[in-house]
CSV table of C-alpha atoms in Angstrom, one decimal:
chain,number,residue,atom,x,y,z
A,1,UNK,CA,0.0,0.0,0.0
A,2,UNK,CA,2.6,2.2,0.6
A,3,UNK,CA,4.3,2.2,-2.6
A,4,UNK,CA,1.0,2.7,-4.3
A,5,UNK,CA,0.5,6.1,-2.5
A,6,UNK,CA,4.3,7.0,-3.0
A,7,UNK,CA,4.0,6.7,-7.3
A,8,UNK,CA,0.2,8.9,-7.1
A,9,UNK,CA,2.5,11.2,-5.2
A,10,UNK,CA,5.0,11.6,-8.1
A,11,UNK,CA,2.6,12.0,-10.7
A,12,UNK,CA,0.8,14.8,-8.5
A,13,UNK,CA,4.3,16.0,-8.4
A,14,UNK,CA,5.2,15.6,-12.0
A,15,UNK,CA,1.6,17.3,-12.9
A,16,UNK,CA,2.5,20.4,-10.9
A,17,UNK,CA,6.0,20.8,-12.0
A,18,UNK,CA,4.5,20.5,-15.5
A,19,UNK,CA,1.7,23.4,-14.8
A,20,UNK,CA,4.7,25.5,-13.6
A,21,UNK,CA,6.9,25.2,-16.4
A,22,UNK,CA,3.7,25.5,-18.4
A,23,UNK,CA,3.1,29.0,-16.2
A,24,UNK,CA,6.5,30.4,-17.1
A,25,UNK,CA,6.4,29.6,-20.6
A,26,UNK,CA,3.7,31.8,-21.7
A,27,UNK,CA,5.5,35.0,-21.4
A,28,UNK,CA,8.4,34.2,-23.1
A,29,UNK,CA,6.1,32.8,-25.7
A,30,UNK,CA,3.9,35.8,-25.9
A,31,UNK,CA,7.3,38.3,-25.9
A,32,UNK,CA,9.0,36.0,-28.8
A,33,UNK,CA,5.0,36.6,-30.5
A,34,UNK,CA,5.5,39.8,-30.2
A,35,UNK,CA,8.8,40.3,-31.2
A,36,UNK,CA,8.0,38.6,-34.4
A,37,UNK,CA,4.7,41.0,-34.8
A,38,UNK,CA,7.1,43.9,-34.3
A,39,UNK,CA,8.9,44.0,-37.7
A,40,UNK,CA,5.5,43.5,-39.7
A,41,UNK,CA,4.1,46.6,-38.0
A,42,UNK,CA,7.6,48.9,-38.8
A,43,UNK,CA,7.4,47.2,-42.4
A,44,UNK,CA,3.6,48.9,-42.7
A,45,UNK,CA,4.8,52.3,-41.4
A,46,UNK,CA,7.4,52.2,-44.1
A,47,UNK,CA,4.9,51.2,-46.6
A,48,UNK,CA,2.5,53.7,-45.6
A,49,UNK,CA,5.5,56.1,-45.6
A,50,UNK,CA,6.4,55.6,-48.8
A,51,UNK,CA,2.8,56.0,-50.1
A,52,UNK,CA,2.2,59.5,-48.4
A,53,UNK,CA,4.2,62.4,-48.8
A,54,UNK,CA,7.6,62.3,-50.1
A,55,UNK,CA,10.2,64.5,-48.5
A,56,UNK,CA,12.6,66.9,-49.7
A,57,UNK,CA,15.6,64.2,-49.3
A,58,UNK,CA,13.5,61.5,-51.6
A,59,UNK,CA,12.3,64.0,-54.1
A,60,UNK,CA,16.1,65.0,-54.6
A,61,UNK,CA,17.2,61.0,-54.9
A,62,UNK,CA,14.4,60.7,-57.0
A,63,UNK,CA,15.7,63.3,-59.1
A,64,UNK,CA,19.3,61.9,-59.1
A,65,UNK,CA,17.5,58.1,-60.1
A,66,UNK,CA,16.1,60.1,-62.9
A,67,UNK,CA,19.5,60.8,-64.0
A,68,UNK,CA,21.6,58.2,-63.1
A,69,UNK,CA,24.2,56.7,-65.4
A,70,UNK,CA,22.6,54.0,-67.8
A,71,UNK,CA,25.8,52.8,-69.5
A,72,UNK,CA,28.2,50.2,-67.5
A,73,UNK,CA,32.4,51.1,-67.0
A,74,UNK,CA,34.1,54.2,-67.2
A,75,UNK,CA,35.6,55.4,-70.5
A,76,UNK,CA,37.9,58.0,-71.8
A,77,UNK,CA,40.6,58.9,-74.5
A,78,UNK,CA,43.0,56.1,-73.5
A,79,UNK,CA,40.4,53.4,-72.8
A,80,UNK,CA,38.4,54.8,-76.0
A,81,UNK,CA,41.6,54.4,-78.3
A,82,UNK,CA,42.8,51.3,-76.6
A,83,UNK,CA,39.9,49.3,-78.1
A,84,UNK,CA,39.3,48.8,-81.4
A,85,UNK,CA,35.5,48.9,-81.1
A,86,UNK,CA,35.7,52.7,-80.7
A,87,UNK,CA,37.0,52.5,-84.4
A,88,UNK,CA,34.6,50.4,-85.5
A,89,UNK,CA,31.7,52.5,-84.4
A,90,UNK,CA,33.1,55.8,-85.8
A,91,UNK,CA,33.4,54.2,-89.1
A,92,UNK,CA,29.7,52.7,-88.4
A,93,UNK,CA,28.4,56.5,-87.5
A,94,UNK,CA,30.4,57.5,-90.6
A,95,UNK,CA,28.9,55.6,-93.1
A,96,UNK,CA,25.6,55.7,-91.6
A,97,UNK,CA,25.3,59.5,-91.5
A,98,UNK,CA,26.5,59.3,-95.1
A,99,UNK,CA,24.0,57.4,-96.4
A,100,UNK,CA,21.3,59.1,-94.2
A,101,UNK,CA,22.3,62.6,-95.5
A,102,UNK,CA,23.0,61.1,-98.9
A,103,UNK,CA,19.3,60.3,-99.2
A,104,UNK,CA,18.1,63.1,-97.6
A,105,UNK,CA,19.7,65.5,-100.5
A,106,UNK,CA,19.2,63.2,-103.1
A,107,UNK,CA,15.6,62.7,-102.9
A,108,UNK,CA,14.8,66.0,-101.6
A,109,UNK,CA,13.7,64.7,-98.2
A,110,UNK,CA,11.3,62.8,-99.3
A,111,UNK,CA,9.8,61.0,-96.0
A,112,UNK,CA,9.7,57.6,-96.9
A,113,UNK,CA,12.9,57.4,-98.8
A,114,UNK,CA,14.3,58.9,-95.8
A,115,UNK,CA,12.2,56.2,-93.5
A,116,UNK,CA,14.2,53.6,-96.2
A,117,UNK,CA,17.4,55.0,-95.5
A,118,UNK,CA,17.1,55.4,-91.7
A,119,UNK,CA,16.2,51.8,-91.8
A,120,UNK,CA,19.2,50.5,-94.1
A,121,UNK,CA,21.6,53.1,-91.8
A,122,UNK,CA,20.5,51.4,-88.8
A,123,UNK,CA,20.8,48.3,-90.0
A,124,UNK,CA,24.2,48.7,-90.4
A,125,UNK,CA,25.6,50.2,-87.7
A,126,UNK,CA,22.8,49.0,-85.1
A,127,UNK,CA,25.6,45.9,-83.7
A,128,UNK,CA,28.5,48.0,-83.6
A,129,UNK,CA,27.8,51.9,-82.6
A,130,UNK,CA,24.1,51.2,-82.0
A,131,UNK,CA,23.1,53.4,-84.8
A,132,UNK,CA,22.7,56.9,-83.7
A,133,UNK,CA,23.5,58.5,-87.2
A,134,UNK,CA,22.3,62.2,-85.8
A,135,UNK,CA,23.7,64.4,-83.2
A,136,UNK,CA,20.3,65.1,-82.3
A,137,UNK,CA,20.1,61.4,-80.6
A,138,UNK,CA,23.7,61.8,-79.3
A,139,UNK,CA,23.1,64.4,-76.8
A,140,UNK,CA,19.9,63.4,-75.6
A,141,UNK,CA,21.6,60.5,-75.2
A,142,UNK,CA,24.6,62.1,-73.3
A,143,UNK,CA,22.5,63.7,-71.2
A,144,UNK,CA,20.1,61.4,-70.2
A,145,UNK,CA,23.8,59.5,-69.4
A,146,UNK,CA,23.3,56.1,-71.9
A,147,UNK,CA,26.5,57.3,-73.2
A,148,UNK,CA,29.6,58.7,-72.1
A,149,UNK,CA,30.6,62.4,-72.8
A,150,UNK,CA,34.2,61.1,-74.8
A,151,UNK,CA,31.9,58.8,-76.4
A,152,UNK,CA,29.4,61.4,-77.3
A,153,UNK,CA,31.9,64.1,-79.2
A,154,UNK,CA,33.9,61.9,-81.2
A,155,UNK,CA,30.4,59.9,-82.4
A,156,UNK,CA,29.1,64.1,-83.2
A,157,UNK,CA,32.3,64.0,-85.1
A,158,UNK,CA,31.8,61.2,-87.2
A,159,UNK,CA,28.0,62.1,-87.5
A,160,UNK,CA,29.1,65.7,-89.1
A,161,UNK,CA,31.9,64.3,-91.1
A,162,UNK,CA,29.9,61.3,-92.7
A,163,UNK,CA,26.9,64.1,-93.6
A,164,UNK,CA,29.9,66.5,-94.8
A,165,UNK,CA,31.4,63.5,-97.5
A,166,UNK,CA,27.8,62.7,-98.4
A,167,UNK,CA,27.6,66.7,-99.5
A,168,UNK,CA,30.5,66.6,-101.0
A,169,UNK,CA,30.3,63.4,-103.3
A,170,UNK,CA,26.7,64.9,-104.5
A,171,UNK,CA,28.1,68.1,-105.3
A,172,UNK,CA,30.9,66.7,-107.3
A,173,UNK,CA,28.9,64.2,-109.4
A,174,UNK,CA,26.3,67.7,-109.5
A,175,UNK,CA,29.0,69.7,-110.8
A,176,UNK,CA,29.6,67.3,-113.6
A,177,UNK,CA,26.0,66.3,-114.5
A,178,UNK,CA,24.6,67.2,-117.8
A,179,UNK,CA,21.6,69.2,-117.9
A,180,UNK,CA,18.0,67.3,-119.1
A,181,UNK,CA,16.2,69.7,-121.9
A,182,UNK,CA,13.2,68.4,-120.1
A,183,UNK,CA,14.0,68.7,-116.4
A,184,UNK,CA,16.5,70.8,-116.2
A,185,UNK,CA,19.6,70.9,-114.1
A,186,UNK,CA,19.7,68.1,-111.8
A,187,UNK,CA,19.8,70.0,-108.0
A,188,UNK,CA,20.0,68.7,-104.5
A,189,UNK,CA,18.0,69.3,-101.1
A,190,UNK,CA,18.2,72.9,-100.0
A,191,UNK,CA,17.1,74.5,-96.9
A,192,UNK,CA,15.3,78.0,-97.9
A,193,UNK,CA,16.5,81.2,-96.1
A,194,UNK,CA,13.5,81.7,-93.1
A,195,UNK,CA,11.5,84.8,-93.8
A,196,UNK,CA,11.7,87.3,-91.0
A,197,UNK,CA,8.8,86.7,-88.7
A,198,UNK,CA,9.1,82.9,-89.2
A,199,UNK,CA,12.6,82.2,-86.5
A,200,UNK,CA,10.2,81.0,-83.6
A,201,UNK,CA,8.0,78.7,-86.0
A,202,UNK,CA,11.2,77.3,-88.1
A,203,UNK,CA,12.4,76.6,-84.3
A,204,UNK,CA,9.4,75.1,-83.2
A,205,UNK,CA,9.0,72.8,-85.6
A,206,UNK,CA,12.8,71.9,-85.7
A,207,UNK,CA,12.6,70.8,-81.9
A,208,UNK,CA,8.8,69.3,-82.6
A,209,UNK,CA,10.6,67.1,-85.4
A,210,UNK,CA,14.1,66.1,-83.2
A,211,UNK,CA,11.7,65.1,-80.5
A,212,UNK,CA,9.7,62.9,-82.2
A,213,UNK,CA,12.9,61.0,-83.7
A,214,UNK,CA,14.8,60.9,-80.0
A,215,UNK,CA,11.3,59.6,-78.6
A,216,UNK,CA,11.1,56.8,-81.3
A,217,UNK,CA,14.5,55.8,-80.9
A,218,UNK,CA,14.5,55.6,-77.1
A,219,UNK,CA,11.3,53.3,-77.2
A,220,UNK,CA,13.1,51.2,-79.9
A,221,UNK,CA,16.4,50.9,-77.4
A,222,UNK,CA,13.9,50.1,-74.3
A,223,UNK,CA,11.9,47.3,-76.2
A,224,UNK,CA,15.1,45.6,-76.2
A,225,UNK,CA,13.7,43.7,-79.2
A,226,UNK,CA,16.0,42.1,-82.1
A,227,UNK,CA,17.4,44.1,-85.1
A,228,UNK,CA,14.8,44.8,-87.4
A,229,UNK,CA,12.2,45.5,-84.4
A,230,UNK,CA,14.2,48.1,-83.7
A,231,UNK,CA,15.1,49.2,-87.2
A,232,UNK,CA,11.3,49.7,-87.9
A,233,UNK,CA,10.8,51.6,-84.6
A,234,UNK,CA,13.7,53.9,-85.3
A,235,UNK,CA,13.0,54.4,-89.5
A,236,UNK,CA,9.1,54.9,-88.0
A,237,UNK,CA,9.6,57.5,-85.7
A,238,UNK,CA,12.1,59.5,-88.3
A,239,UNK,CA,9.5,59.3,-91.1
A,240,UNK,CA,7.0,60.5,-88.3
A,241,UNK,CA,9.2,63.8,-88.2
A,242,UNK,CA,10.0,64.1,-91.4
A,243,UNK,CA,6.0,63.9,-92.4
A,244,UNK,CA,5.6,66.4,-90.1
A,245,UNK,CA,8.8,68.8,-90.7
A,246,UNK,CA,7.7,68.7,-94.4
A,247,UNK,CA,4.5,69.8,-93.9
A,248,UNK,CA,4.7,72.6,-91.5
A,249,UNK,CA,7.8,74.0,-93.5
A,250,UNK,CA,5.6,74.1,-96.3
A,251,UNK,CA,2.9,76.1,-94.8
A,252,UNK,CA,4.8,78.8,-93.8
A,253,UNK,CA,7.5,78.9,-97.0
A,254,UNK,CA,10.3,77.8,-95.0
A,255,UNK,CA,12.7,74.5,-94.8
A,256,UNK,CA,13.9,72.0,-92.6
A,257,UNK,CA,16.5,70.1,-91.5
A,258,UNK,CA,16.1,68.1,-88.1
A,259,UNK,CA,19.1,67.3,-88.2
A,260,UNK,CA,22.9,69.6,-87.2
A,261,UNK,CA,25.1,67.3,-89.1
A,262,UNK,CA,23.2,68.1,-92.0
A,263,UNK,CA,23.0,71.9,-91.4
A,264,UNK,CA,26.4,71.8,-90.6
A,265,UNK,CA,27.2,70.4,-94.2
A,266,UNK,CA,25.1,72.7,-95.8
A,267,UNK,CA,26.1,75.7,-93.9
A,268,UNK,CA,29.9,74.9,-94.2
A,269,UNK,CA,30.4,74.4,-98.6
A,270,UNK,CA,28.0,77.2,-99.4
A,271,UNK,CA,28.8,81.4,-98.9
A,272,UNK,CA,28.2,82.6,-95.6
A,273,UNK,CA,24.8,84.0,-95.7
A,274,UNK,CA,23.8,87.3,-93.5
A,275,UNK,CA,21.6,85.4,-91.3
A,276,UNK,CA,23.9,82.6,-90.4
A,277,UNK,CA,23.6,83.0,-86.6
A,278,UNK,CA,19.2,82.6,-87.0
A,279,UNK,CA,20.1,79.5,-89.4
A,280,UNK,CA,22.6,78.4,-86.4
A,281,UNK,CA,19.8,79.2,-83.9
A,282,UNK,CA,16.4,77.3,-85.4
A,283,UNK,CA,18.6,74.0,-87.9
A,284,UNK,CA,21.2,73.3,-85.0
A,285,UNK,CA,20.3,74.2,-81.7
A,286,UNK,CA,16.9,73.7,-82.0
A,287,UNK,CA,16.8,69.8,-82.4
A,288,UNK,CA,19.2,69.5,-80.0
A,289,UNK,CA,17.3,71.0,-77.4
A,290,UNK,CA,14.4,68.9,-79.5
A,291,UNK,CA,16.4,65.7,-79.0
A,292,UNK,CA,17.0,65.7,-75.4
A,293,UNK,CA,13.2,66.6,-74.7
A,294,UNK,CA,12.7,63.2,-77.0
A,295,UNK,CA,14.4,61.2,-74.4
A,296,UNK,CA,13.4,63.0,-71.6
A,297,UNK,CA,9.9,62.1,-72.4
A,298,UNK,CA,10.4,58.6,-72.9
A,299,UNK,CA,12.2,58.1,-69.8
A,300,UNK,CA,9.2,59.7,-67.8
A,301,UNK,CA,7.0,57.5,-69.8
A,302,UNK,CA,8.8,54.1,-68.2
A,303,UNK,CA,8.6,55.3,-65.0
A,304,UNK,CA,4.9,56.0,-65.1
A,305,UNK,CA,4.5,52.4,-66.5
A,306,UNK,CA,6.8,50.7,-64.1
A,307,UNK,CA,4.8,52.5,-61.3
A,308,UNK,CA,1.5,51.0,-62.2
A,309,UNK,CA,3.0,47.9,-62.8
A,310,UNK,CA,4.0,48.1,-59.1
């Protein structure tokens, strides 16, 4: 009998012991619940944080996102000439601008002759300088910071060069071209002199025009799509500009030009004129400002889109 009591005596004893450790186990169970409750609630004060207000600090790093460098190393003039793909692409920007100008003076910019030769320019020099072919996309390029500045000039180089061999070639075989009783002399693509009055419509339609093109081309970079996707995107958006260039210019008696490599060309084999500053002002500086508005607005675009995605 004895032992029978002892063994209901340990299990009382074992059940108490048990309740006990049971009794100081809840709080630390409770505080470890809790500690693992704390880090959802600071996660929704950041979320709702990040939905309200912005402050002065994000708006700036937004700003600085905006504008953060989109092309990967650093180069410059010994890096640059080290490699021979920096020769390759000049020569690429070279012959593209040639045959982009070329078909620009020979078919009196005729829109989709010059959508043709954007699209065989691009083409060929898509793989190896990614086919900018117009100093227009080069700075709105350089300052939206997909290129590097070194980068930038000497591909502006090349641009004007190839447009100033294409001008050259044409007025050679022009100057030894036999004159059609029918037709007449053969002549090339001239800008007319802008009428006074006209400066601020000849500019806006010069940085209307760049901006389409810059806008086309950055889409056609962004899709990230294979050669001839963006080929046609690119040729599309220049024969978008050149539709409209053509038409506005023609309303008011004026020309166009869209882009500086060509309006350096021109500018540079024929006499100075009187008004070569307002030419300066509305063919070069115009679609520059034009192009970097181009990208500008595409970039804003793919944030807009990237933000409802989230």
């Amino acid at each position: 009998m004895a032992r029978k009591r002892s063994t209901r005596g340990g299990q009382s004893a074992a059940k108490d012991s048990s309740s006990k450790a049971a009794k100081t186990t809840k709080p630390e169970t409770i505080k470890a619940t809790e500690t693992k409750k704390a880090p959802a609630k600071a996660a929704k004060s950041v979320e709702t944080k990040v939905m309200g207000a912005a402050s002065p600090a994000e708006k700036t790093n937004a700003f600085k996102s905006f504008f953060a460098k989109k092309y990967e190393g650093k180069e410059n003039v010994d890096s640059l000439f080290g490699s021979p793909k920096l020769v390759a692409a000049l020569v690429a920007e070279i012959l593209g601008s040639f045959i982009l100008v070329m078909v620009t003076l020979t078919t009196q910019a005729s829109p989709l002759f010059v959508m043709f030769g954007v699209l065989a320019a691009a083409l060929l020099a898509y793989k190896i300088s990614g086919a900018m072919l117009n100093p227009v996309v080069t700075l709105g390029a350089l300052v939206t910071r997909r290129i590097s500045a070194i980068r930038a000039l000497f591909y502006i180089i090349a641009q004007v060069l190839g447009a100033m061999l294409a001008y050259i070639a044409l007025k050679a075989f022009l100057g030894a071209a036999v004159e059609d009783s029918m037709t007449g002399a053969p002549t090339i693509y001239s800008m007319i002199s802008i009428p006074e009055g006209r400066l601020g419509l000849v500019f806006a339609i010069e940085v209307i025009g760049a901006a389409i093109i810059t806008l086309f081309f950055a889409r056609a970079i962004q899709s990230r799509k294979s050669l001839y996707t963006f080929g046609a995107i690119f040729a599309g958006g220049v024969f978008a500009a050149t539709i409209f260039a053509m038409s506005a210019s023609s309303y008011i008696g004026t020309g166009f030009a869209i882009n500086p490599a060509l309006a350096v060309a021109m500018e540079a084999f024929t006499k100075v004129p009187e008004n070569f500053g307002v030419n300066a002002l509305a063919y070069i500086v115009a679609p520059l400002i034009g192009g970097i508005i181009g990208f500008i607005v595409s970039d804003l675009m793919t944030r807009a889109a990237n933000a409802q995605e989230a």
